[in-house]
N, CA, C and O atoms as CSV, one atom per row, in Angstrom:
chain,resi,resn,atom,element,x,y,z
A,1,MET,N,N,19.359,-14.625,-4.749
A,1,MET,CA,C,18.902,-15.170,-3.482
A,1,MET,C,C,18.292,-14.048,-2.650
A,1,MET,O,O,18.808,-12.930,-2.641
A,2,ALA,N,N,17.198,-14.339,-1.952
A,2,ALA,CA,C,16.443,-13.305,-1.253
A,2,ALA,C,C,17.238,-12.627,-0.144
A,2,ALA,O,O,17.003,-11.451,0.135
A,3,ASP,N,N,18.186,-13.338,0.507
A,3,ASP,CA,C,18.927,-12.706,1.597
A,3,ASP,C,C,19.946,-11.688,1.085
A,3,ASP,O,O,20.518,-10.948,1.885
A,4,GLU,N,N,20.184,-11.633,-0.206
A,4,GLU,CA,C,21.142,-10.693,-0.774
A,4,GLU,C,C,20.490,-9.402,-1.242
A,4,GLU,O,O,21.185,-8.416,-1.484
A,5,LYS,N,N,19.183,-9.389,-1.371
A,5,LYS,CA,C,18.505,-8.175,-1.813
A,5,LYS,C,C,17.228,-7.971,-1.011
A,5,LYS,O,O,16.653,-8.907,-0.456
A,6,GLU,N,N,16.817,-6.737,-0.975
A,6,GLU,CA,C,15.615,-6.384,-0.232
A,6,GLU,C,C,14.382,-7.011,-0.878
A,6,GLU,O,O,14.262,-7.062,-2.102
A,7,VAL,N,N,13.481,-7.482,-0.040
A,7,VAL,CA,C,12.210,-8.033,-0.503
A,7,VAL,C,C,11.136,-6.992,-0.217
A,7,VAL,O,O,10.934,-6.603,0.933
A,8,ALA,N,N,10.460,-6.549,-1.247
A,8,ALA,CA,C,9.416,-5.528,-1.085
A,8,ALA,C,C,8.118,-6.173,-0.618
A,8,ALA,O,O,7.652,-7.153,-1.200
A,9,ARG,N,N,7.544,-5.613,0.435
A,9,ARG,CA,C,6.253,-6.106,0.926
A,9,ARG,C,C,5.100,-5.611,0.070
A,9,ARG,O,O,4.036,-6.228,0.023
A,10,VAL,N,N,5.323,-4.486,-0.611
A,10,VAL,CA,C,4.290,-3.916,-1.471
A,10,VAL,C,C,4.964,-3.358,-2.722
A,10,VAL,O,O,5.997,-2.693,-2.645
A,11,ILE,N,N,4.355,-3.644,-3.881
A,11,ILE,CA,C,4.857,-3.139,-5.160
A,11,ILE,C,C,3.677,-2.587,-5.953
A,11,ILE,O,O,2.520,-2.816,-5.599
A,12,ALA,N,N,3.974,-1.866,-7.016
A,12,ALA,CA,C,2.924,-1.297,-7.867
A,12,ALA,C,C,3.165,-1.690,-9.316
A,12,ALA,O,O,4.306,-1.786,-9.766
A,13,THR,N,N,2.080,-1.913,-10.034
A,13,THR,CA,C,2.168,-2.175,-11.465
A,13,THR,C,C,2.510,-0.867,-12.181
A,13,THR,O,O,2.358,0.207,-11.601
A,14,PRO,N,N,2.966,-0.942,-13.426
A,14,PRO,CA,C,3.225,0.294,-14.175
A,14,PRO,C,C,1.989,1.201,-14.262
A,14,PRO,O,O,2.114,2.422,-14.160
A,15,ALA,N,N,0.811,0.623,-14.448
A,15,ALA,CA,C,-0.413,1.437,-14.519
A,15,ALA,C,C,-0.679,2.140,-13.196
A,15,ALA,O,O,-1.097,3.297,-13.180
A,16,ALA,N,N,-0.438,1.448,-12.088
A,16,ALA,CA,C,-0.634,2.069,-10.773
A,16,ALA,C,C,0.374,3.195,-10.566
A,16,ALA,O,O,0.018,4.259,-10.060
A,17,LYS,N,N,1.628,2.969,-10.953
A,17,LYS,CA,C,2.646,4.019,-10.813
A,17,LYS,C,C,2.275,5.257,-11.624
A,17,LYS,O,O,2.485,6.384,-11.177
A,18,GLU,N,N,1.730,5.047,-12.803
A,18,GLU,CA,C,1.318,6.176,-13.642
A,18,GLU,C,C,0.235,7.003,-12.949
A,18,GLU,O,O,0.306,8.232,-12.936
A,19,LEU,N,N,-0.763,6.334,-12.376
A,19,LEU,CA,C,-1.827,7.058,-11.674
A,19,LEU,C,C,-1.295,7.703,-10.394
A,19,LEU,O,O,-1.680,8.825,-10.064
A,20,ILE,N,N,-0.427,7.017,-9.681
A,20,ILE,CA,C,0.180,7.593,-8.475
A,20,ILE,C,C,0.898,8.895,-8.830
A,20,ILE,O,O,0.717,9.909,-8.155
A,21,ASN,N,N,1.704,8.870,-9.875
A,21,ASN,CA,C,2.452,10.071,-10.275
A,21,ASN,C,C,1.520,11.202,-10.680
A,21,ASN,O,O,1.777,12.362,-10.359
A,22,LYS,N,N,0.455,10.880,-11.375
A,22,LYS,CA,C,-0.528,11.898,-11.773
A,22,LYS,C,C,-1.173,12.530,-10.538
A,22,LYS,O,O,-1.308,13.751,-10.458
A,23,LEU,N,N,-1.568,11.694,-9.578
A,23,LEU,CA,C,-2.225,12.200,-8.370
A,23,LEU,C,C,-1.257,12.981,-7.489
A,23,LEU,O,O,-1.658,13.953,-6.849
A,24,ARG,N,N,0.000,12.575,-7.445
A,24,ARG,CA,C,1.009,13.340,-6.693
A,24,ARG,C,C,1.201,14.716,-7.315
A,24,ARG,O,O,1.326,15.709,-6.599
A,25,ALA,N,N,1.227,14.780,-8.641
A,25,ALA,CA,C,1.389,16.069,-9.323
A,25,ALA,C,C,0.200,16.982,-9.042
A,25,ALA,O,O,0.344,18.201,-8.950
A,26,GLU,N,N,-0.956,16.382,-8.909
A,26,GLU,CA,C,-2.190,17.137,-8.676
A,26,GLU,C,C,-2.373,17.546,-7.215
A,26,GLU,O,O,-2.840,18.649,-6.931
A,27,HIS,N,N,-2.004,16.653,-6.284
A,27,HIS,CA,C,-2.339,16.847,-4.867
A,27,HIS,C,C,-1.144,17.047,-3.942
A,27,HIS,O,O,-1.334,17.318,-2.757
A,28,GLY,N,N,0.071,16.922,-4.444
A,28,GLY,CA,C,1.233,17.067,-3.571
A,28,GLY,C,C,1.516,15.791,-2.793
A,28,GLY,O,O,1.330,14.688,-3.306
A,29,ASP,N,N,1.966,15.949,-1.551
A,29,ASP,CA,C,2.322,14.798,-0.716
A,29,ASP,C,C,1.080,13.992,-0.363
A,29,ASP,O,O,0.117,14.514,0.199
A,30,VAL,N,N,1.124,12.709,-0.704
A,30,VAL,CA,C,0.000,11.809,-0.459
A,30,VAL,C,C,0.514,10.549,0.224
A,30,VAL,O,O,1.722,10.333,0.318
A,31,LEU,N,N,-0.407,9.723,0.696
A,31,LEU,CA,C,-0.061,8.435,1.284
A,31,LEU,C,C,-1.140,7.431,0.947
A,31,LEU,O,O,-2.266,7.797,0.609
A,32,PHE,N,N,-0.784,6.155,1.043
A,32,PHE,CA,C,-1.746,5.063,0.917
A,32,PHE,C,C,-2.023,4.496,2.298
A,32,PHE,O,O,-1.133,4.415,3.145
A,33,HIS,N,N,-3.273,4.106,2.510
A,33,HIS,CA,C,-3.633,3.307,3.675
A,33,HIS,C,C,-4.515,2.182,3.169
A,33,HIS,O,O,-5.539,2.423,2.529
A,34,GLN,N,N,-4.115,0.954,3.459
A,34,GLN,CA,C,-4.886,-0.205,3.023
A,34,GLN,C,C,-6.121,-0.314,3.894
A,34,GLN,O,O,-6.029,-0.580,5.093
A,35,SER,N,N,-7.267,-0.108,3.288
A,35,SER,CA,C,-8.524,-0.173,4.023
A,35,SER,C,C,-8.794,-1.606,4.446
A,35,SER,O,O,-8.554,-2.545,3.687
A,36,GLY,N,N,-9.286,-1.763,5.640
A,36,GLY,CA,C,-9.678,-3.079,6.114
A,36,GLY,C,C,-11.155,-3.126,6.418
A,36,GLY,O,O,-11.661,-4.118,6.943
A,37,GLY,N,N,-11.846,-2.051,6.089
A,37,GLY,CA,C,-13.255,-1.942,6.433
A,37,GLY,C,C,-14.171,-2.625,5.447
A,37,GLY,O,O,-13.769,-3.005,4.347
A,38,CYS,N,N,-15.404,-2.771,5.867
A,38,CYS,CA,C,-16.407,-3.434,5.040
A,38,CYS,C,C,-16.825,-2.577,3.855
A,38,CYS,O,O,-17.110,-3.106,2.780
A,39,CYS,N,N,-16.866,-1.286,4.033
A,39,CYS,CA,C,-17.442,-0.398,3.018
A,39,CYS,C,C,-16.560,-0.214,1.799
A,39,CYS,O,O,-17.073,-0.021,0.697
A,40,ASP,N,N,-15.268,-0.267,1.964
A,40,ASP,CA,C,-14.369,-0.013,0.847
A,40,ASP,C,C,-13.760,-1.286,0.287
A,40,ASP,O,O,-12.862,-1.227,-0.553
A,41,GLY,N,N,-14.240,-2.436,0.743
A,41,GLY,CA,C,-13.804,-3.698,0.171
A,41,GLY,C,C,-12.315,-3.946,0.261
A,41,GLY,O,O,-11.720,-4.505,-0.661
A,42,SER,N,N,-11.707,-3.540,1.358
A,42,SER,CA,C,-10.269,-3.734,1.555
A,42,SER,C,C,-9.443,-3.110,0.436
A,42,SER,O,O,-8.462,-3.697,-0.021
A,43,ALA,N,N,-9.836,-1.944,0.007
A,43,ALA,CA,C,-9.142,-1.240,-1.072
A,43,ALA,C,C,-8.015,-0.380,-0.523
A,43,ALA,O,O,-8.110,0.133,0.592
A,44,PRO,N,N,-6.936,-0.219,-1.308
A,44,PRO,CA,C,-5.925,0.752,-0.906
A,44,PRO,C,C,-6.473,2.154,-1.176
A,44,PRO,O,O,-6.916,2.451,-2.286
A,45,MET,N,N,-6.441,2.994,-0.177
A,45,MET,CA,C,-6.992,4.344,-0.288
A,45,MET,C,C,-5.840,5.341,-0.298
A,45,MET,O,O,-4.870,5.186,0.444
A,46,MET,N,N,-5.950,6.367,-1.144
A,46,MET,CA,C,-4.929,7.404,-1.216
A,46,MET,C,C,-5.501,8.702,-0.667
A,46,MET,O,O,-6.595,9.127,-1.038
A,47,PHE,N,N,-4.731,9.326,0.234
A,47,PHE,CA,C,-5.156,10.562,0.887
A,47,PHE,C,C,-4.029,11.593,0.843
A,47,PHE,O,O,-2.858,11.224,0.757
A,48,PRO,N,N,-4.374,12.890,0.902
A,48,PRO,CA,C,-3.330,13.891,1.125
A,48,PRO,C,C,-2.697,13.630,2.494
A,48,PRO,O,O,-3.413,13.340,3.452
A,49,GLN,N,N,-1.386,13.726,2.600
A,49,GLN,CA,C,-0.734,13.465,3.887
A,49,GLN,C,C,-1.226,14.411,4.965
A,49,GLN,O,O,-1.280,14.043,6.139
A,50,SER,N,N,-1.584,15.620,4.582
A,50,SER,CA,C,-2.035,16.604,5.566
A,50,SER,C,C,-3.444,16.324,6.084
A,50,SER,O,O,-3.873,16.942,7.058
A,51,GLU,N,N,-4.171,15.405,5.448
A,51,GLU,CA,C,-5.560,15.149,5.830
A,51,GLU,C,C,-5.793,13.768,6.421
A,51,GLU,O,O,-6.930,13.423,6.742
A,52,PHE,N,N,-4.739,12.969,6.571
A,52,PHE,CA,C,-4.909,11.623,7.122
A,52,PHE,C,C,-3.884,11.415,8.219
A,52,PHE,O,O,-2.682,11.570,7.999
A,53,MET,N,N,-4.362,11.068,9.390
A,53,MET,CA,C,-3.454,10.820,10.505
A,53,MET,C,C,-3.186,9.321,10.606
A,53,MET,O,O,-4.083,8.532,10.903
A,54,VAL,N,N,-1.949,8.951,10.356
A,54,VAL,CA,C,-1.545,7.563,10.513
A,54,VAL,C,C,-1.513,7.278,12.003
A,54,VAL,O,O,-0.963,8.061,12.777
A,55,GLY,N,N,-2.104,6.152,12.410
A,55,GLY,CA,C,-2.218,5.831,13.827
A,55,GLY,C,C,-1.026,5.077,14.389
A,55,GLY,O,O,-0.204,4.544,13.644
A,56,SER,N,N,-0.943,5.041,15.704
A,56,SER,CA,C,0.159,4.340,16.373
A,56,SER,C,C,0.060,2.828,16.178
A,56,SER,O,O,1.031,2.111,16.418
A,57,SER,N,N,-1.098,2.339,15.745
A,57,SER,CA,C,-1.252,0.906,15.488
A,57,SER,C,C,-1.077,0.570,14.006
A,57,SER,O,O,-1.369,-0.548,13.582
A,58,ASP,N,N,-0.600,1.542,13.218
A,58,ASP,CA,C,-0.345,1.303,11.800
A,58,ASP,C,C,1.124,0.955,11.583
A,58,ASP,O,O,1.997,1.367,12.348
A,59,VAL,N,N,1.377,0.187,10.522
A,59,VAL,CA,C,2.742,-0.145,10.126
A,59,VAL,C,C,2.962,0.321,8.692
A,59,VAL,O,O,2.034,0.370,7.884
A,60,LYS,N,N,4.210,0.660,8.399
A,60,LYS,CA,C,4.574,1.083,7.043
A,60,LYS,C,C,5.150,-0.121,6.307
A,60,LYS,O,O,6.150,-0.702,6.732
A,61,LEU,N,N,4.511,-0.489,5.203
A,61,LEU,CA,C,4.969,-1.643,4.437
A,61,LEU,C,C,6.030,-1.289,3.409
A,61,LEU,O,O,6.822,-2.141,3.006
A,62,GLY,N,N,6.044,-0.042,2.989
A,62,GLY,CA,C,7.009,0.360,1.979
A,62,GLY,C,C,6.603,1.664,1.334
A,62,GLY,O,O,5.792,2.420,1.870
A,63,THR,N,N,7.183,1.916,0.170
A,63,THR,CA,C,6.937,3.144,-0.576
A,63,THR,C,C,6.708,2.788,-2.034
A,63,THR,O,O,7.444,1.985,-2.607
A,64,LEU,N,N,5.689,3.386,-2.632
A,64,LEU,CA,C,5.365,3.173,-4.043
A,64,LEU,C,C,5.487,4.493,-4.785
A,64,LEU,O,O,4.732,5.426,-4.511
A,65,ALA,N,N,6.410,4.584,-5.705
A,65,ALA,CA,C,6.603,5.812,-6.485
A,65,ALA,C,C,6.686,7.033,-5.574
A,65,ALA,O,O,6.111,8.082,-5.865
A,66,GLY,N,N,7.414,6.880,-4.463
A,66,GLY,CA,C,7.597,7.981,-3.525
A,66,GLY,C,C,6.476,8.176,-2.528
A,66,GLY,O,O,6.501,9.135,-1.756
A,67,VAL,N,N,5.491,7.290,-2.524
A,67,VAL,CA,C,4.321,7.422,-1.649
A,67,VAL,C,C,4.355,6.324,-0.580
A,67,VAL,O,O,4.393,5.141,-0.919
A,68,PRO,N,N,4.343,6.700,0.713
A,68,PRO,CA,C,4.343,5.683,1.767
A,68,PRO,C,C,3.042,4.881,1.771
A,68,PRO,O,O,1.974,5.405,1.452
A,69,PHE,N,N,3.148,3.597,2.139
A,69,PHE,CA,C,2.006,2.681,2.144
A,69,PHE,C,C,1.871,2.081,3.542
A,69,PHE,O,O,2.791,1.430,4.037
A,70,TYR,N,N,0.717,2.303,4.176
A,70,TYR,CA,C,0.454,1.859,5.549
A,70,TYR,C,C,-0.744,0.915,5.607
A,70,TYR,O,O,-1.593,0.899,4.715
A,71,MET,N,N,-0.787,0.137,6.674
A,71,MET,CA,C,-1.980,-0.639,7.029
A,71,MET,C,C,-1.947,-0.858,8.534
A,71,MET,O,O,-0.913,-0.681,9.177
A,72,SER,N,N,-3.085,-1.243,9.084
A,72,SER,CA,C,-3.123,-1.480,10.528
A,72,SER,C,C,-2.288,-2.717,10.858
A,72,SER,O,O,-2.202,-3.661,10.072
A,73,GLU,N,N,-1.686,-2.684,12.029
A,73,GLU,CA,C,-0.849,-3.804,12.463
A,73,GLU,C,C,-1.663,-5.091,12.555
A,73,GLU,O,O,-1.171,-6.164,12.205
A,74,SER,N,N,-2.907,-4.989,13.025
A,74,SER,CA,C,-3.749,-6.186,13.140
A,74,SER,C,C,-4.068,-6.773,11.764
A,74,SER,O,O,-4.110,-7.994,11.612
A,75,GLN,N,N,-4.289,-5.933,10.778
A,75,GLN,CA,C,-4.541,-6.428,9.425
A,75,GLN,C,C,-3.268,-7.026,8.829
A,75,GLN,O,O,-3.322,-8.017,8.101
A,76,PHE,N,N,-2.124,-6.417,9.143
A,76,PHE,CA,C,-0.855,-6.935,8.648
A,76,PHE,C,C,-0.618,-8.370,9.114
A,76,PHE,O,O,-0.008,-9.162,8.395
A,77,GLU,N,N,-1.091,-8.706,10.299
A,77,GLU,CA,C,-0.935,-10.078,10.795
A,77,GLU,C,C,-1.516,-11.092,9.807
A,77,GLU,O,O,-0.978,-12.190,9.662
A,78,TYR,N,N,-2.592,-10.739,9.136
A,78,TYR,CA,C,-3.214,-11.624,8.152
A,78,TYR,C,C,-2.476,-11.617,6.813
A,78,TYR,O,O,-2.483,-12.620,6.100
A,79,TRP,N,N,-1.848,-10.511,6.470
A,79,TRP,CA,C,-1.239,-10.328,5.156
A,79,TRP,C,C,0.282,-10.498,5.166
A,79,TRP,O,O,0.911,-10.371,4.115
A,80,GLN,N,N,0.881,-10.778,6.307
A,80,GLN,CA,C,2.340,-10.737,6.422
A,80,GLN,C,C,3.084,-11.726,5.526
A,80,GLN,O,O,4.267,-11.522,5.254
A,81,HIS,N,N,2.438,-12.770,5.070
A,81,HIS,CA,C,3.107,-13.763,4.223
A,81,HIS,C,C,2.836,-13.535,2.741
A,81,HIS,O,O,3.133,-14.394,1.910
A,82,THR,N,N,2.267,-12.365,2.412
A,82,THR,CA,C,1.963,-12.063,1.016
A,82,THR,C,C,2.571,-10.733,0.599
A,82,THR,O,O,2.670,-9.794,1.388
A,83,GLN,N,N,2.969,-10.682,-0.653
A,83,GLN,CA,C,3.398,-9.417,-1.239
A,83,GLN,C,C,2.154,-8.760,-1.826
A,83,GLN,O,O,1.424,-9.377,-2.601
A,84,LEU,N,N,1.921,-7.518,-1.454
A,84,LEU,CA,C,0.787,-6.782,-1.998
A,84,LEU,C,C,1.208,-6.156,-3.321
A,84,LEU,O,O,2.278,-5.559,-3.430
A,85,ILE,N,N,0.358,-6.302,-4.311
A,85,ILE,CA,C,0.613,-5.760,-5.647
A,85,ILE,C,C,-0.504,-4.768,-5.936
A,85,ILE,O,O,-1.651,-5.157,-6.152
A,86,ILE,N,N,-0.163,-3.492,-5.937
A,86,ILE,CA,C,-1.165,-2.451,-6.152
A,86,ILE,C,C,-1.311,-2.235,-7.654
A,86,ILE,O,O,-0.346,-1.959,-8.366
A,87,ASP,N,N,-2.557,-2.371,-8.107
A,87,ASP,CA,C,-2.878,-2.250,-9.520
A,87,ASP,C,C,-3.977,-1.209,-9.679
A,87,ASP,O,O,-4.472,-0.663,-8.693
A,88,VAL,N,N,-4.355,-0.937,-10.916
A,88,VAL,CA,C,-5.424,0.005,-11.235
A,88,VAL,C,C,-6.394,-0.696,-12.174
A,88,VAL,O,O,-5.984,-1.361,-13.125
A,89,VAL,N,N,-7.687,-0.538,-11.897
A,89,VAL,CA,C,-8.734,-1.082,-12.761
A,89,VAL,C,C,-9.808,-0.015,-12.957
A,89,VAL,O,O,-9.906,0.910,-12.150
A,90,PRO,N,N,-10.612,-0.127,-14.011
A,90,PRO,CA,C,-11.715,0.823,-14.180
A,90,PRO,C,C,-12.703,0.702,-13.028
A,90,PRO,O,O,-12.941,-0.394,-12.522
A,91,GLY,N,N,-13.272,1.817,-12.617
A,91,GLY,CA,C,-14.268,1.817,-11.548
A,91,GLY,C,C,-14.099,3.013,-10.644
A,91,GLY,O,O,-13.244,3.871,-10.866
A,92,ASN,N,N,-14.933,3.054,-9.618
A,92,ASN,CA,C,-14.888,4.149,-8.648
A,92,ASN,C,C,-14.058,3.739,-7.448
A,92,ASN,O,O,-14.251,2.660,-6.887
A,93,GLY,N,N,-13.136,4.603,-7.057
A,93,GLY,CA,C,-12.343,4.369,-5.861
A,93,GLY,C,C,-13.179,4.581,-4.616
A,93,GLY,O,O,-14.359,4.920,-4.696
A,94,GLY,N,N,-12.559,4.379,-3.465
A,94,GLY,CA,C,-13.238,4.596,-2.194
A,94,GLY,C,C,-13.767,6.016,-2.085
A,94,GLY,O,O,-13.256,6.930,-2.733
A,95,MET,N,N,-14.780,6.194,-1.273
A,95,MET,CA,C,-15.492,7.469,-1.161
A,95,MET,C,C,-14.553,8.664,-0.992
A,95,MET,O,O,-14.795,9.719,-1.577
A,96,PHE,N,N,-13.490,8.516,-0.206
A,96,PHE,CA,C,-12.608,9.646,0.063
A,96,PHE,C,C,-11.233,9.498,-0.582
A,96,PHE,O,O,-10.362,10.345,-0.380
A,97,SER,N,N,-11.032,8.440,-1.350
A,97,SER,CA,C,-9.735,8.206,-1.971
A,97,SER,C,C,-9.548,9.127,-3.177
A,97,SER,O,O,-10.483,9.351,-3.945
A,98,LEU,N,N,-8.344,9.652,-3.335
A,98,LEU,CA,C,-8.072,10.683,-4.335
A,98,LEU,C,C,-8.294,10.255,-5.781
A,98,LEU,O,O,-8.527,11.108,-6.637
A,99,GLU,N,N,-8.230,8.960,-6.077
A,99,GLU,CA,C,-8.396,8.537,-7.469
A,99,GLU,C,C,-9.855,8.464,-7.906
A,99,GLU,O,O,-10.130,8.275,-9.091
A,100,ARG,N,N,-10.783,8.608,-6.985
A,100,ARG,CA,C,-12.209,8.424,-7.287
A,100,ARG,C,C,-12.678,9.176,-8.536
A,100,ARG,O,O,-13.338,8.561,-9.374
A,101,PRO,N,N,-12.381,10.465,-8.710
A,101,PRO,CA,C,-12.889,11.179,-9.894
A,101,PRO,C,C,-12.263,10.726,-11.222
A,101,PRO,O,O,-12.748,11.110,-12.287
A,102,SER,N,N,-11.214,9.932,-11.178
A,102,SER,CA,C,-10.487,9.560,-12.397
A,102,SER,C,C,-11.179,8.485,-13.225
A,102,SER,O,O,-10.827,8.271,-14.385
A,103,GLY,N,N,-12.173,7.800,-12.629
A,103,GLY,CA,C,-12.791,6.675,-13.325
A,103,GLY,C,C,-11.987,5.397,-13.186
A,103,GLY,O,O,-12.318,4.373,-13.783
A,104,LEU,N,N,-10.923,5.466,-12.391
A,104,LEU,CA,C,-10.085,4.309,-12.095
A,104,LEU,C,C,-10.066,4.109,-10.590
A,104,LEU,O,O,-10.376,5.022,-9.825
A,105,ARG,N,N,-9.699,2.903,-10.176
A,105,ARG,CA,C,-9.545,2.668,-8.744
A,105,ARG,C,C,-8.338,1.780,-8.515
A,105,ARG,O,O,-7.989,0.935,-9.340
A,106,PHE,N,N,-7.716,1.999,-7.371
A,106,PHE,CA,C,-6.609,1.137,-6.978
A,106,PHE,C,C,-7.181,-0.185,-6.483
A,106,PHE,O,O,-8.249,-0.223,-5.872
A,107,LEU,N,N,-6.465,-1.254,-6.749
A,107,LEU,CA,C,-6.878,-2.597,-6.363
A,107,LEU,C,C,-5.666,-3.321,-5.797
A,107,LEU,O,O,-4.567,-3.213,-6.340
A,108,THR,N,N,-5.857,-4.051,-4.719
A,108,THR,CA,C,-4.774,-4.842,-4.137
A,108,THR,C,C,-4.880,-6.284,-4.595
A,108,THR,O,O,-5.891,-6.952,-4.379
A,109,ARG,N,N,-3.832,-6.741,-5.222
A,109,ARG,CA,C,-3.686,-8.159,-5.552
A,109,ARG,C,C,-2.585,-8.677,-4.626
A,109,ARG,O,O,-1.918,-7.885,-3.960
A,110,SER,N,N,-2.389,-9.975,-4.576
A,110,SER,CA,C,-1.336,-10.488,-3.698
A,110,SER,C,C,-0.775,-11.799,-4.224
A,110,SER,O,O,-1.384,-12.485,-5.045
A,111,ARG,N,N,0.404,-12.116,-3.721
A,111,ARG,CA,C,1.021,-13.420,-3.977
A,111,ARG,C,C,1.767,-13.825,-2.713
A,111,ARG,O,O,2.244,-12.971,-1.965
A,112,LEU,N,N,1.866,-15.114,-2.481
A,112,LEU,CA,C,2.589,-15.605,-1.313
A,112,LEU,C,C,4.092,-15.453,-1.516
A,112,LEU,O,O,4.610,-15.682,-2.609
A,113,PHE,N,N,4.779,-15.066,-0.454
A,113,PHE,CA,C,6.239,-15.034,-0.494
A,113,PHE,C,C,6.763,-16.459,-0.502
A,113,PHE,O,O,6.138,-17.355,0.065
A,114,ASP,N,N,7.909,-16.676,-1.143
A,114,ASP,CA,C,8.532,-17.999,-1.098
A,114,ASP,C,C,9.359,-18.116,0.195
A,114,ASP,O,O,9.465,-17.154,0.955
A,115,ASP,N,N,9.931,-19.280,0.433
A,115,ASP,CA,C,10.666,-19.522,1.680
A,115,ASP,C,C,11.855,-18.582,1.853
A,115,ASP,O,O,12.087,-18.081,2.953
A,116,ASP,N,N,12.610,-18.336,0.785
A,116,ASP,CA,C,13.754,-17.421,0.876
A,116,ASP,C,C,13.292,-16.013,1.243
A,116,ASP,O,O,13.892,-15.354,2.091
A,117,GLU,N,N,12.229,-15.564,0.601
A,117,GLU,CA,C,11.704,-14.228,0.888
A,117,GLU,C,C,11.212,-14.139,2.330
A,117,GLU,O,O,11.482,-13.156,3.019
A,118,ASN,N,N,10.488,-15.165,2.788
A,118,ASN,CA,C,10.021,-15.168,4.177
A,118,ASN,C,C,11.184,-15.144,5.153
A,118,ASN,O,O,11.095,-14.516,6.208
A,119,GLY,N,N,12.278,-15.823,4.813
A,119,GLY,CA,C,13.468,-15.795,5.666
A,119,GLY,C,C,14.043,-14.394,5.774
A,119,GLY,O,O,14.409,-13.958,6.866
A,120,TRP,N,N,14.130,-13.679,4.653
A,120,TRP,CA,C,14.637,-12.306,4.658
A,120,TRP,C,C,13.709,-11.411,5.464
A,120,TRP,O,O,14.164,-10.604,6.275
A,121,LEU,N,N,12.413,-11.553,5.242
A,121,LEU,CA,C,11.437,-10.703,5.933
A,121,LEU,C,C,11.429,-10.941,7.443
A,121,LEU,O,O,11.151,-10.024,8.216
A,122,ALA,N,N,11.734,-12.167,7.861
A,122,ALA,CA,C,11.738,-12.487,9.292
A,122,ALA,C,C,12.776,-11.670,10.056
A,122,ALA,O,O,12.590,-11.385,11.239
A,123,VAL,N,N,13.856,-11.295,9.397
A,123,VAL,CA,C,14.895,-10.504,10.073
A,123,VAL,C,C,14.833,-9.021,9.695
A,123,VAL,O,O,15.700,-8.241,10.090
A,124,HIS,N,N,13.822,-8.642,8.942
A,124,HIS,CA,C,13.596,-7.244,8.553
A,124,HIS,C,C,12.128,-6.896,8.807
A,124,HIS,O,O,11.335,-6.830,7.868
A,125,PRO,N,N,11.766,-6.673,10.065
A,125,PRO,CA,C,10.355,-6.415,10.392
A,125,PRO,C,C,9.850,-5.092,9.811
A,125,PRO,O,O,10.631,-4.211,9.451
A,126,VAL,N,N,8.530,-4.982,9.733
A,126,VAL,CA,C,7.921,-3.739,9.251
A,126,VAL,C,C,8.178,-2.622,10.250
A,126,VAL,O,O,8.414,-2.858,11.435
A,127,GLN,N,N,8.124,-1.395,9.734
A,127,GLN,CA,C,8.283,-0.210,10.578
A,127,GLN,C,C,6.936,0.162,11.177
A,127,GLN,O,O,5.920,0.156,10.483
A,128,ARG,N,N,6.929,0.479,12.448
A,128,ARG,CA,C,5.724,1.056,13.043
A,128,ARG,C,C,5.591,2.472,12.501
A,128,ARG,O,O,6.590,3.156,12.279
A,129,ALA,N,N,4.374,2.899,12.293
A,129,ALA,CA,C,4.125,4.222,11.719
A,129,ALA,C,C,4.649,5.338,12.610
A,129,ALA,O,O,5.027,6.398,12.111
A,130,ASP,N,N,4.677,5.117,13.913
A,130,ASP,CA,C,5.105,6.172,14.838
A,130,ASP,C,C,6.611,6.153,15.100
A,130,ASP,O,O,7.111,6.909,15.933
A,131,ALA,N,N,7.332,5.282,14.383
A,131,ALA,CA,C,8.786,5.177,14.596
A,131,ALA,C,C,9.542,6.239,13.826
A,131,ALA,O,O,10.770,6.293,13.893
């Protein structure tokens, strides 16, 4: 039952975890920010933590393979009823995203939470990035 265990707002496929671990080994501390812009097609972007400033209007959805995952609070309003599933597909990542040279890119898939999961999430709000 969903109220007995934590419901993850964001998860990663095994292929995504493999690329995340490779990029962490290469770049050190990194973070994800879910792009909401037109140019990157709403792609999850990975940046060195030292080079990306998470804003006061960002929320933390969770952690993937030790990497924090953020998105803007306004964008979260649209996605709050879905679990984000971070995957990897062939292609070029966002212009500044760390996976770009790999020939792979991160991709966000989603599924709707069920009623039990939504009930658990209602009493466990997302963390503000500045908290």
